[in-house]
mmCIF file of C-alpha atoms and ligand atoms in Angstrom:
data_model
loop_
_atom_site.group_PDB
_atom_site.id
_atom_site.type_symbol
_atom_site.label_atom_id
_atom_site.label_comp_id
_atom_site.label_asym_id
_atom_site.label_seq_id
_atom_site.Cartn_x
_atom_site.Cartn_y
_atom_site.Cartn_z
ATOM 1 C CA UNK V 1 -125.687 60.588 -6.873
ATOM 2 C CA UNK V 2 -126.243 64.225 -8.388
ATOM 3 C CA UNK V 3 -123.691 66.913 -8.470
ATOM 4 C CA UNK V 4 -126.336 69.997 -7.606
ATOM 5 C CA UNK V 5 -123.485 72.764 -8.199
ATOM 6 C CA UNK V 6 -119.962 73.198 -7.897
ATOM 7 C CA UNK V 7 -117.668 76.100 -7.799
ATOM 8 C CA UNK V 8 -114.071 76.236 -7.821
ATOM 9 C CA UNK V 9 -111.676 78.721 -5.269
ATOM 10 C CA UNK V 10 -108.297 79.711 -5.598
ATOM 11 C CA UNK V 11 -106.010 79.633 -2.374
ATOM 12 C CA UNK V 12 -102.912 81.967 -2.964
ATOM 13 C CA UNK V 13 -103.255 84.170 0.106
ATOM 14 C CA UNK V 14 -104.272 84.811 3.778
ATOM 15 C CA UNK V 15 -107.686 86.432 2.513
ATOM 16 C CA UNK V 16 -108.433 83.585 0.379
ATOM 17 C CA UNK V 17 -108.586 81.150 3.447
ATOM 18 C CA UNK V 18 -110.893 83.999 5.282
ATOM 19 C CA UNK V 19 -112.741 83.990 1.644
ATOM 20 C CA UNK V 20 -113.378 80.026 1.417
ATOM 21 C CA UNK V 21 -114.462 80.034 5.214
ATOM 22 C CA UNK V 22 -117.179 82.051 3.811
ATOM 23 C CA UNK V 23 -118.273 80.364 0.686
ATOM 24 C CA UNK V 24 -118.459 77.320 2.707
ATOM 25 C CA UNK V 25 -120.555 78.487 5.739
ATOM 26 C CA UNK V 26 -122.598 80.468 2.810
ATOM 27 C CA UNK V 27 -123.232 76.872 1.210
ATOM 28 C CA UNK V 28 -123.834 74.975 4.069
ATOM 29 C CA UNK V 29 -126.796 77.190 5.597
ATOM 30 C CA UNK V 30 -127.804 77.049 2.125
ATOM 31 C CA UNK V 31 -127.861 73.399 2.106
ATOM 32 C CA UNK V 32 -129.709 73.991 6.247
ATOM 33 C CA UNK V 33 -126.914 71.793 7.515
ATOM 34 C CA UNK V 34 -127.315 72.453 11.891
ATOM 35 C CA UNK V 35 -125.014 75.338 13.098
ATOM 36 C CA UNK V 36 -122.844 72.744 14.549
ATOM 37 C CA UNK V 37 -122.178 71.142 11.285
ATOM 38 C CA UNK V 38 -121.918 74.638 9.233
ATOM 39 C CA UNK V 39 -119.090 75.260 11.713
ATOM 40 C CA UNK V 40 -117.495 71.931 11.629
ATOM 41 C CA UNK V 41 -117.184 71.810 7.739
ATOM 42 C CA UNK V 42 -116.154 75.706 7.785
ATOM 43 C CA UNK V 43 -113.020 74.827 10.370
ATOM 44 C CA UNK V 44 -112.167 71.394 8.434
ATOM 45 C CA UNK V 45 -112.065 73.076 5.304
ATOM 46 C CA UNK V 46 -109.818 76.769 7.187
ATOM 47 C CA UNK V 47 -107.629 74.125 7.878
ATOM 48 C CA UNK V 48 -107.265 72.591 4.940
ATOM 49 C CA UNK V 49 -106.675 75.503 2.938
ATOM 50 C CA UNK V 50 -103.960 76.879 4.848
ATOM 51 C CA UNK V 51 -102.176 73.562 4.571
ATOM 52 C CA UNK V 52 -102.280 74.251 1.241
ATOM 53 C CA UNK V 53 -101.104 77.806 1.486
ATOM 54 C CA UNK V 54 -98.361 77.275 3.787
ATOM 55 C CA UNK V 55 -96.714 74.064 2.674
ATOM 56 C CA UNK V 56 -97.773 74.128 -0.818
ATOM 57 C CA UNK V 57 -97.750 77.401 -2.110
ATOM 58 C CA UNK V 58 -101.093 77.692 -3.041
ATOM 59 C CA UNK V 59 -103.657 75.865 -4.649
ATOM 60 C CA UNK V 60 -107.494 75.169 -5.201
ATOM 61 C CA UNK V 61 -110.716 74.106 -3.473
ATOM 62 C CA UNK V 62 -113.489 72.739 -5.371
ATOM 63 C CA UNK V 63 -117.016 72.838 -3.641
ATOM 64 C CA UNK V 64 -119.725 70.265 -4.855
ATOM 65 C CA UNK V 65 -123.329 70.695 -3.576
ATOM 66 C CA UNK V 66 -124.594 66.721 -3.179
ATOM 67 C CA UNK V 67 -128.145 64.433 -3.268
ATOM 68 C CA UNK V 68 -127.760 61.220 -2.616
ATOM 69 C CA UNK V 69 -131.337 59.100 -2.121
ATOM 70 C CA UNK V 70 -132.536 62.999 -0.515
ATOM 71 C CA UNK V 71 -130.056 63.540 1.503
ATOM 72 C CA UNK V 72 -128.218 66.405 0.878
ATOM 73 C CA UNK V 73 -124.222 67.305 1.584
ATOM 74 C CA UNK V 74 -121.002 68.788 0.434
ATOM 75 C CA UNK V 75 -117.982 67.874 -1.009
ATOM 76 C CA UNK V 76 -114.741 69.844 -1.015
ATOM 77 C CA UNK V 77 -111.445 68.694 -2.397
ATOM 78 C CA UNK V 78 -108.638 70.670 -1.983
ATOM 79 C CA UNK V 79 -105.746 70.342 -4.864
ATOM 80 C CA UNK V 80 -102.423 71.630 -5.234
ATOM 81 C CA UNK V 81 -99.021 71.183 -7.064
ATOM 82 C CA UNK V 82 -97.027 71.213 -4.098
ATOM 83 C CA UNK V 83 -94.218 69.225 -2.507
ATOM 84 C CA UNK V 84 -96.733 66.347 -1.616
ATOM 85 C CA UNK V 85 -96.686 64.303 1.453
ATOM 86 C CA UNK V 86 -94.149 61.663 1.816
ATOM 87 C CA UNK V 87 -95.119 59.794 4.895
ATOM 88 C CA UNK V 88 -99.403 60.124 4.808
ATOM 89 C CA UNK V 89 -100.090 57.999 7.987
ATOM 90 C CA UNK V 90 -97.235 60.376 9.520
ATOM 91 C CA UNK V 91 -98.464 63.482 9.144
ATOM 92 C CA UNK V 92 -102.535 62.499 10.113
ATOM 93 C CA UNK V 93 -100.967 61.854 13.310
ATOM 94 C CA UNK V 94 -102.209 64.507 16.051
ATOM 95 C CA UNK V 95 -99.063 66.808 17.265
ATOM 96 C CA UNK V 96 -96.670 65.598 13.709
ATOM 97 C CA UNK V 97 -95.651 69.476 11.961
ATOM 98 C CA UNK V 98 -92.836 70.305 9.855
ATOM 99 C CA UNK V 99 -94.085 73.907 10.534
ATOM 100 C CA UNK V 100 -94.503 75.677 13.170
ATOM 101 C CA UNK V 101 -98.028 74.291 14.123
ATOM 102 C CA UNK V 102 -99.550 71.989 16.598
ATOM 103 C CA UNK V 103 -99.977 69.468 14.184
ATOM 104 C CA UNK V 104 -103.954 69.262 14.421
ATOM 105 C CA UNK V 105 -104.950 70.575 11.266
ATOM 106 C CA UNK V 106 -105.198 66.904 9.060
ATOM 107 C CA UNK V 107 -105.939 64.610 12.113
ATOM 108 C CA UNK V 108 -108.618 67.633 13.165
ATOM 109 C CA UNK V 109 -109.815 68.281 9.934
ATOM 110 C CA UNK V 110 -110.811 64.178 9.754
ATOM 111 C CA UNK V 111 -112.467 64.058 12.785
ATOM 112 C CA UNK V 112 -114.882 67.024 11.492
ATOM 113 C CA UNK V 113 -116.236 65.422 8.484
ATOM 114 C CA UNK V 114 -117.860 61.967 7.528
ATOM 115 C CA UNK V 115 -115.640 61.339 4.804
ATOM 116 C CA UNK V 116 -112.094 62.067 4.221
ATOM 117 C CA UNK V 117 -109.937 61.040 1.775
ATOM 118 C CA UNK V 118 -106.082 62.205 1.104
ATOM 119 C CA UNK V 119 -103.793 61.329 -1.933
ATOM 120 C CA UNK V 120 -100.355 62.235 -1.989
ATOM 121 C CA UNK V 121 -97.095 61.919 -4.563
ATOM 122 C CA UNK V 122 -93.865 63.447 -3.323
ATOM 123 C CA UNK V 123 -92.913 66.227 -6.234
ATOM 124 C CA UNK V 124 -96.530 65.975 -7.983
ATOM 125 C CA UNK V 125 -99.166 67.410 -5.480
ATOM 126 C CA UNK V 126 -101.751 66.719 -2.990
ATOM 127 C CA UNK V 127 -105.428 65.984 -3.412
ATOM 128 C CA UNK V 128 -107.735 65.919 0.140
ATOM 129 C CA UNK V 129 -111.282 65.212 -0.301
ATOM 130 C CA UNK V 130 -114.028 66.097 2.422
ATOM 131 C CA UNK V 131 -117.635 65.441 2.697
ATOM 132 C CA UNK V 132 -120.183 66.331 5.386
ATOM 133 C CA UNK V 133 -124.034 64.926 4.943
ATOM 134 C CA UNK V 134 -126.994 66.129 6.836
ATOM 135 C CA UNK O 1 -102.904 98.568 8.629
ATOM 136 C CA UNK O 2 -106.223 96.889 9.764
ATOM 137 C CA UNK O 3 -106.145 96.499 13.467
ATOM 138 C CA UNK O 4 -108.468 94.944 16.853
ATOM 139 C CA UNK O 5 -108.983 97.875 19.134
ATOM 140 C CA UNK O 6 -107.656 97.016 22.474
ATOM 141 C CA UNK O 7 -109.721 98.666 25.180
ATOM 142 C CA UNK O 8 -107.829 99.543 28.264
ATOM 143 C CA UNK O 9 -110.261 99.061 31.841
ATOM 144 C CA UNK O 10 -108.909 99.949 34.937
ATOM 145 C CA UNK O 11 -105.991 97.236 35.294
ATOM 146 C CA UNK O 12 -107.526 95.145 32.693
ATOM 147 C CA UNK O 13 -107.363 95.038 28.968
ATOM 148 C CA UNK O 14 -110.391 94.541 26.872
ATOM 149 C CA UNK O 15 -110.078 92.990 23.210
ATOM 150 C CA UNK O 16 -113.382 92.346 21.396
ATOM 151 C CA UNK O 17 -112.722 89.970 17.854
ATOM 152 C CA UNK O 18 -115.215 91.427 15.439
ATOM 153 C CA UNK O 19 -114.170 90.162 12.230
ATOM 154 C CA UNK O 20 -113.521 86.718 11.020
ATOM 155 C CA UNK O 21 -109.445 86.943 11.486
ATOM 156 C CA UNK O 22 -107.291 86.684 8.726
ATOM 157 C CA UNK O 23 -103.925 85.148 9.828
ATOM 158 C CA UNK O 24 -101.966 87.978 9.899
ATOM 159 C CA UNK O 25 -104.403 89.600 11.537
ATOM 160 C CA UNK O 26 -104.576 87.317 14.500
ATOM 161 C CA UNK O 27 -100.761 87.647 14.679
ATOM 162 C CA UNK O 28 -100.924 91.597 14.676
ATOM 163 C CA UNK O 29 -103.615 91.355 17.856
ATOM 164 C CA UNK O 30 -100.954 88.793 19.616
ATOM 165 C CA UNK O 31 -98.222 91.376 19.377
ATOM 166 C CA UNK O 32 -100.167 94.497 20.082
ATOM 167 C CA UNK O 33 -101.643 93.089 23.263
ATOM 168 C CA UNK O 34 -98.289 91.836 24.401
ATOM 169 C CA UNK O 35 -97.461 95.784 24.057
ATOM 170 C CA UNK O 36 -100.220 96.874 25.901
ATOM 171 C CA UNK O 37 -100.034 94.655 28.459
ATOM 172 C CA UNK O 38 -96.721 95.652 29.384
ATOM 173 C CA UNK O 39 -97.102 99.303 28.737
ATOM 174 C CA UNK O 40 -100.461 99.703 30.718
ATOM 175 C CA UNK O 41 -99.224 97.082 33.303
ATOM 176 C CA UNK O 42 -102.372 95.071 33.166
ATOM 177 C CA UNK O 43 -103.045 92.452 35.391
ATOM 178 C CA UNK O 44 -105.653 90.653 33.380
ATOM 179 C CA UNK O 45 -106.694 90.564 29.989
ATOM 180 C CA UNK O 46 -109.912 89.762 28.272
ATOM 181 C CA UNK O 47 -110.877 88.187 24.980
ATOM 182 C CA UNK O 48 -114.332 88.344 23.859
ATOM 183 C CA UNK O 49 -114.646 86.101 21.238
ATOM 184 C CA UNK O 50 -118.661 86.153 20.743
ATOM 185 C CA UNK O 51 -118.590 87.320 17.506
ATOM 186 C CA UNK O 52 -116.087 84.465 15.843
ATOM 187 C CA UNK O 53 -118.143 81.748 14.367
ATOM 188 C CA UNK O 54 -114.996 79.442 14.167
ATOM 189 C CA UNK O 55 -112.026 79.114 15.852
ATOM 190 C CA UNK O 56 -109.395 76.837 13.831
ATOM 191 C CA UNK O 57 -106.298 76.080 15.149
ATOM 192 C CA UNK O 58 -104.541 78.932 14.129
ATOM 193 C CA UNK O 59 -106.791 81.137 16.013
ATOM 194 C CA UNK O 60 -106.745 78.807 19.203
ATOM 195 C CA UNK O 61 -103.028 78.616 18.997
ATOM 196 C CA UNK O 62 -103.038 82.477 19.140
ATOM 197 C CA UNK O 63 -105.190 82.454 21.919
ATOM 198 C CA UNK O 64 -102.971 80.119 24.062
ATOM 199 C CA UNK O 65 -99.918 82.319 23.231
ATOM 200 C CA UNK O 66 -101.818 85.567 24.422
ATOM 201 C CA UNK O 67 -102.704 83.625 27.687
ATOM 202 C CA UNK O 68 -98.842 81.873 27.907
ATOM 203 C CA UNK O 69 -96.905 85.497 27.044
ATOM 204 C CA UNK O 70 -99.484 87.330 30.018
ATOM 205 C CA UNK O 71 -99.013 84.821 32.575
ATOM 206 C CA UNK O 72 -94.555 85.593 31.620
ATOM 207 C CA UNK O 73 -95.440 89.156 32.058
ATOM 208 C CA UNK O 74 -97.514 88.215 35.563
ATOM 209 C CA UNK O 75 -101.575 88.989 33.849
ATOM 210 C CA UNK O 76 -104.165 86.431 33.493
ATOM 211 C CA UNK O 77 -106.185 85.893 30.440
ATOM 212 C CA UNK O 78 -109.215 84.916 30.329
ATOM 213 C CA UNK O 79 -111.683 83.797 26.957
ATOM 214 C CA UNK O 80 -115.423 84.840 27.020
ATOM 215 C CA UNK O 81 -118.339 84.135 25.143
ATOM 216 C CA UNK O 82 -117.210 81.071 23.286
ATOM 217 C CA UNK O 83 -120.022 80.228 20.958
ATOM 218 C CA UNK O 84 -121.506 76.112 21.715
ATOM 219 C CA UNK O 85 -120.611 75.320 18.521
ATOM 220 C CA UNK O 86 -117.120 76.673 18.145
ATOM 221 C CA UNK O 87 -116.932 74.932 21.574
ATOM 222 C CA UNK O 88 -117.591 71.526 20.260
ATOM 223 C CA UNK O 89 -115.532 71.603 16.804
ATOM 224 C CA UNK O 90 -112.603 72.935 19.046
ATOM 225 C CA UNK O 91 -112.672 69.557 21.208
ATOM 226 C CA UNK O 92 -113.414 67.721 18.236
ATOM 227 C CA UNK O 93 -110.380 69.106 16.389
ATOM 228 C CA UNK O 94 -108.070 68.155 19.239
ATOM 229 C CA UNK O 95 -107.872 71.862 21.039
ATOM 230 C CA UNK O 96 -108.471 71.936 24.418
ATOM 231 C CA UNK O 97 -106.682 75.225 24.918
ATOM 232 C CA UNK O 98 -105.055 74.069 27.802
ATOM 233 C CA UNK O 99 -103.938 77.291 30.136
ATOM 234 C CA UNK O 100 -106.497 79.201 28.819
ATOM 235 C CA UNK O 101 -109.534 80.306 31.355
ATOM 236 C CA UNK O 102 -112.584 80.633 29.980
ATOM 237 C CA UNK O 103 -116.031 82.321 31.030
ATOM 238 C CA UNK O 104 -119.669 82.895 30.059
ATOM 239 C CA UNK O 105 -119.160 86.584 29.112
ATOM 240 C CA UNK O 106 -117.457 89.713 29.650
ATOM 241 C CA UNK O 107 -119.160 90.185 33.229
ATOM 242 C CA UNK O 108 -118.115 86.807 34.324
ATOM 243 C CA UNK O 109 -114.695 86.901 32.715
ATOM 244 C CA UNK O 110 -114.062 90.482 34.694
ATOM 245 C CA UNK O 111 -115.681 88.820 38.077
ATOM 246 C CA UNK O 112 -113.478 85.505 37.674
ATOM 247 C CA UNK O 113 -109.983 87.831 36.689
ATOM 248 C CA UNK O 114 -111.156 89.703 39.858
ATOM 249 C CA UNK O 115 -111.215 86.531 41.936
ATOM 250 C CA UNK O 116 -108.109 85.377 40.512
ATOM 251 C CA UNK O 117 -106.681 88.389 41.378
ATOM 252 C CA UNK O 118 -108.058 88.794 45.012
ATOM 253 C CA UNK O 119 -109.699 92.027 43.686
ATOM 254 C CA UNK O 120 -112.932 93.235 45.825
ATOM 255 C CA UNK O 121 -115.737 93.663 43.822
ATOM 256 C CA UNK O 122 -117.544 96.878 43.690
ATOM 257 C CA UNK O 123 -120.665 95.707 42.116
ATOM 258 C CA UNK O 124 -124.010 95.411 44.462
ATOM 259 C CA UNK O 125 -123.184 91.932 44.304
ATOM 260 C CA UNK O 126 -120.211 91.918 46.991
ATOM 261 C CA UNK O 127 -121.587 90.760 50.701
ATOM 262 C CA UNK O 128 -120.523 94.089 52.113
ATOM 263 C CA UNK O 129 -123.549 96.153 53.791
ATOM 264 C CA UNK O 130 -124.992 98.843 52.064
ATOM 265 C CA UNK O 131 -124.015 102.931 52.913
ATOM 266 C CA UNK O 132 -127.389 103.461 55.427
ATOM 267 C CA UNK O 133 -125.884 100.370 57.469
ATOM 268 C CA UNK O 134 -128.335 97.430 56.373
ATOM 269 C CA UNK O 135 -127.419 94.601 54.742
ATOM 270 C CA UNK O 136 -128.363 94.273 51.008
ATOM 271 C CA UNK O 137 -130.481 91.759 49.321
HETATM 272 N N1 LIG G 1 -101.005 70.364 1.274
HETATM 273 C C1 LIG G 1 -99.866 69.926 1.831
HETATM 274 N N2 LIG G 1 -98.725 69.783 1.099
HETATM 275 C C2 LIG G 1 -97.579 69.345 1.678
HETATM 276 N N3 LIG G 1 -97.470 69.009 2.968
HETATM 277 C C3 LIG G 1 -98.562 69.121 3.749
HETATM 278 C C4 LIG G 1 -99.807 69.580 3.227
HETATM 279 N N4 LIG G 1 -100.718 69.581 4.241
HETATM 280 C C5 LIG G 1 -100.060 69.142 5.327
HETATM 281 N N5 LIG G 1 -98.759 68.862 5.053
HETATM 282 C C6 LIG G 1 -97.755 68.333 6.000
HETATM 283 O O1 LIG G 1 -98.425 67.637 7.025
HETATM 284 C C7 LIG G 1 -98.039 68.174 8.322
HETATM 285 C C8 LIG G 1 -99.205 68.075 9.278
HETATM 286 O O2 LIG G 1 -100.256 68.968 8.856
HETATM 287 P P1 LIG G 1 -101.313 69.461 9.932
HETATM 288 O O3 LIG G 1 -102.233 70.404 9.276
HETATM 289 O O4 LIG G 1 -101.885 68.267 10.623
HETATM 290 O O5 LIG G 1 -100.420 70.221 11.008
HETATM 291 P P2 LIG G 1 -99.685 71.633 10.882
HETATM 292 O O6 LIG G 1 -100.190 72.389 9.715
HETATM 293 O O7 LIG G 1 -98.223 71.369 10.924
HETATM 294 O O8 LIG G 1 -100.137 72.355 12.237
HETATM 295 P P3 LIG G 1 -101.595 72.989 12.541
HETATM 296 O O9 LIG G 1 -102.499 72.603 11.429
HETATM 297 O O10 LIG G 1 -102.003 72.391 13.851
HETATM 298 O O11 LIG G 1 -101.380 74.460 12.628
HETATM 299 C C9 LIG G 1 -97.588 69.577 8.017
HETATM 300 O O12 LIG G 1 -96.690 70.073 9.000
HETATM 301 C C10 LIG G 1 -96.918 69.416 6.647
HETATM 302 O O13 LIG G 1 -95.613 68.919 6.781
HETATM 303 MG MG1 LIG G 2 -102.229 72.621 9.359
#
């Protein structure tokens, strides 16, 4: 599989969620993903990076422009230092928040892409990884 | 402070989103048109939302608690211009937006408020007969 291009985004406020909305939709026409897609990848990864803003602080999203056997996609992981998640299969579940949410942003965010994969250690951080093909 | 203009029609309000939202943003437009339905007295408010090119669930849950806090203070609220694909991705992500009416576009959102409402409609549209006497159409 080849990496085409990556960039890497820092999180730390409300503009930088407005910010990687942008980067992302920017990529994904780039990569001529359908409108529906650029706007299911763009909402997966808005909620992903508030998660990160709100119950972590802050942290990063890394963008990876993909070819695999010509098709074409994008990866985004989303890292921070946080609290981590305790209870994973918990907090996927539709309507679970410690916040004031509805508790759709993981559960929602899954549903959006083709791949999703979340790792998690209480005091260390939390590492989501996304990926939407053609 | 950047702020949505809130256009005041008749007894409606009139909001038209722009600008992708940031989330304080969205939260400042929540408050102000609680004000200004309550100062102007409004009995319906309407969202155009043609512009956004995603609605997450932040902005969703914003939009049900404009439509929840107007039906309290006796307005209806209703959504226009909903793109198709921020239509889909919201189902997909689990948001229904449940209490929240929703129409084509502002024309449609005013003629369904006005229905709600019990309203007559001045447009050439309403069944009434025309000033010389004969019906229309
Ligand atoms: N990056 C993170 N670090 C620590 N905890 C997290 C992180 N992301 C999510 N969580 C936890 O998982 C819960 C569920 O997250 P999810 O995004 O599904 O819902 P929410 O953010 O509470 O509400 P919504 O996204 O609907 O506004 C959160 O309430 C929070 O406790
Ligand atoms: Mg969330």
């Amino acid at each position: 599989m080849g990496i085409l291009r990556t960039e890497k985004l820092a999180v730390d406020s409300a503009d930088d969620i407005v910010r990687v909305r942008q980067v992302v939709r920017a990529w994904a026409i780039e990569r001529r993903f359908s409108l529906v897609d650029q706007t299911k990848l763009v909402t997966a990864a808005s909620e992903l990076a508030r998660n990160m803003l709100l119950y972590a602080g802050g942290g990063t999203v890394e963008l990876e422009s993909l070819e695999e056997q010509g098709r074409h996609g994008l990866r985004l992981t989303f890292e921070d230092h946080g609290p981590g998640i305790a209870d994973i299969g918990l907090a996927m579940k539709d309507g679970y928040t410690t916040g004031s949410g509805l508790g759709l942003g993981l559960g929602g965010a899954k549903r959006l892409v083709n791949e999703f994969d979340i790792q998690s250690r209480p005091g260390v951080g939390t590492s989501i990884r996304i990926a939407r093909w053609r | 402070m950047e702020r949505i203009p809130i256009l005041k029609m008749g007894e409606f309000v009139l909001v038209s989103i722009q600008v992708d939202m940031h989330d304080q943003l969205a939260m400042t437009l929540q408050d102000d048109l609680t004000a200004q339905i309550v100062r102007s007295r409004a009995k319906g408010v309407l969202i155009d939302i043609s512009a956004l090119e995603i609605v997450d669930s932040f902005i969703g849950r914003m939009l049900g608690n404009i439509a929840s806090m107007a039906r309290v203070l006796d307005a209806e609220t209703v959504v226009v211009g909903m793109r198709p694909a921020v239509a889909i991705t919201l189902v997909e992500l689990g948001m229904a937006l449940p209490g929240v009416k929703t129409a084509l576009n502002v024309e449609r959102g005013m003629e369904l408020l006005r229905a709600t409402l019990g309203t007559p409609v001045e447009t050439g549209r309403a069944p009434a007969e025309s000033p010389n006497g004969h019906p229309q159409n």
